[in-house]
C-alpha positions as a printed NumPy array, in Angstrom:
array([[-220.736, -142.535, -125.185],
       [-218.079, -144.324, -123.352],
       [-218.502, -148.307, -123.943],
       [-218.935, -150.237, -120.81 ],
       [-219.847, -153.361, -122.473],
       [-219.191, -156.144, -119.9  ],
       [-220.167, -159.182, -122.375],
       [-216.485, -159.959, -123.769],
       [-213.56 , -161.375, -122.6  ],
       [-211.311, -159.599, -120.26 ],
       [-208.635, -157.99 , -122.85 ],
       [-211.187, -157.232, -125.29 ],
       [-212.969, -155.185, -122.321],
       [-210.089, -153.397, -121.746],
       [-209.518, -152.07 , -125.176],
       [-213.518, -151.175, -125.291],
       [-212.938, -148.788, -121.785],
       [-210.149, -147.04 , -123.666],
       [-212.16 , -145.636, -126.369],
       [-215.162, -144.067, -126.848],
       [-217.732, -144.648, -129.996],
       [-219.696, -141.894, -131.438],
       [-223.011, -142.154, -133.277],
       [-220.688, -141.324, -136.707],
       [-219.113, -144.453, -135.64 ],
       [-215.657, -142.765, -135.124],
       [-213.491, -144.118, -132.47 ],
       [-211.397, -141.972, -129.889],
       [-209.344, -142.706, -127.222],
       [-210.954, -141.793, -123.908],
       [-209.   , -139.241, -122.077],
       [-207.468, -139.767, -119.103],
       [-210.275, -138.755, -116.672],
       [-212.757, -140.776, -118.276],
       [-209.895, -144.05 , -118.429],
       [-209.194, -143.889, -114.702],
       [-213.417, -143.522, -113.949],
       [-213.654, -146.814, -116.   ],
       [-210.483, -148.461, -114.619],
       [-212.627, -147.898, -110.927],
       [-216.055, -148.721, -112.22 ],
       [-214.509, -152.017, -113.889],
       [-212.345, -153.229, -110.826],
       [-215.313, -152.25 , -108.291],
       [-217.977, -154.042, -110.438],
       [-216.283, -156.932, -112.237],
       [-212.491, -157.021, -111.061],
       [-212.845, -157.113, -107.297],
       [-209.708, -158.937, -106.727],
       [-207.796, -155.951, -107.926],
       [-209.454, -153.817, -104.928],
       [-206.359, -154.964, -102.807],
       [-204.128, -152.787, -105.173],
       [-206.695, -149.783, -106.042],
       [-210.443, -148.996, -105.293],
       [-213.309, -146.152, -104.427],
       [-213.224, -144.745, -100.562],
       [-216.097, -145.724,  -98.886],
       [-217.872, -142.47 ,  -99.807],
       [-217.647, -143.109, -103.486],
       [-215.761, -139.44 , -103.641],
       [-212.231, -140.326, -104.584],
       [-210.069, -143.917, -104.601],
       [-206.85 , -145.197, -102.881],
       [-204.06 , -147.193, -104.32 ],
       [-203.138, -149.243, -101.706],
       [-200.334, -150.886, -103.262],
       [-198.208, -148.979, -105.444],
       [-195.842, -151.819, -106.857],
       [-198.604, -153.7  , -108.006],
       [-200.371, -150.799, -108.923],
       [-197.77 , -150.103, -111.121],
       [-197.012, -153.929, -112.279],
       [-200.28 , -154.915, -112.741],
       [-203.147, -151.986, -113.244],
       [-201.269, -149.614, -115.49 ],
       [-200.46 , -152.101, -118.184],
       [-204.038, -153.735, -118.317],
       [-205.958, -150.565, -118.353],
       [-203.662, -147.673, -119.12 ],
       [-201.775, -150.047, -122.078],
       [-198.29 , -148.328, -120.695],
       [-195.255, -150.502, -119.461],
       [-193.347, -149.105, -116.462]])
């Protein structure tokens, strides 16, 4: 089950979006496609100001990075825990 609990602070929520908790209580890293989906859902539902940088297309079958520089500076470190 992928964690999508929206009742926590932003940093705690982002950490939950990067992990999966199993019934046995094991915490695993979310594979890249899951991280990407979680990021897009988070932006679409809760961080709509970031939709100017990256967002689902209206038909929902793909996404568009609208500002590559801001994507590298803001989105990647926030949702993928990496520095560019």
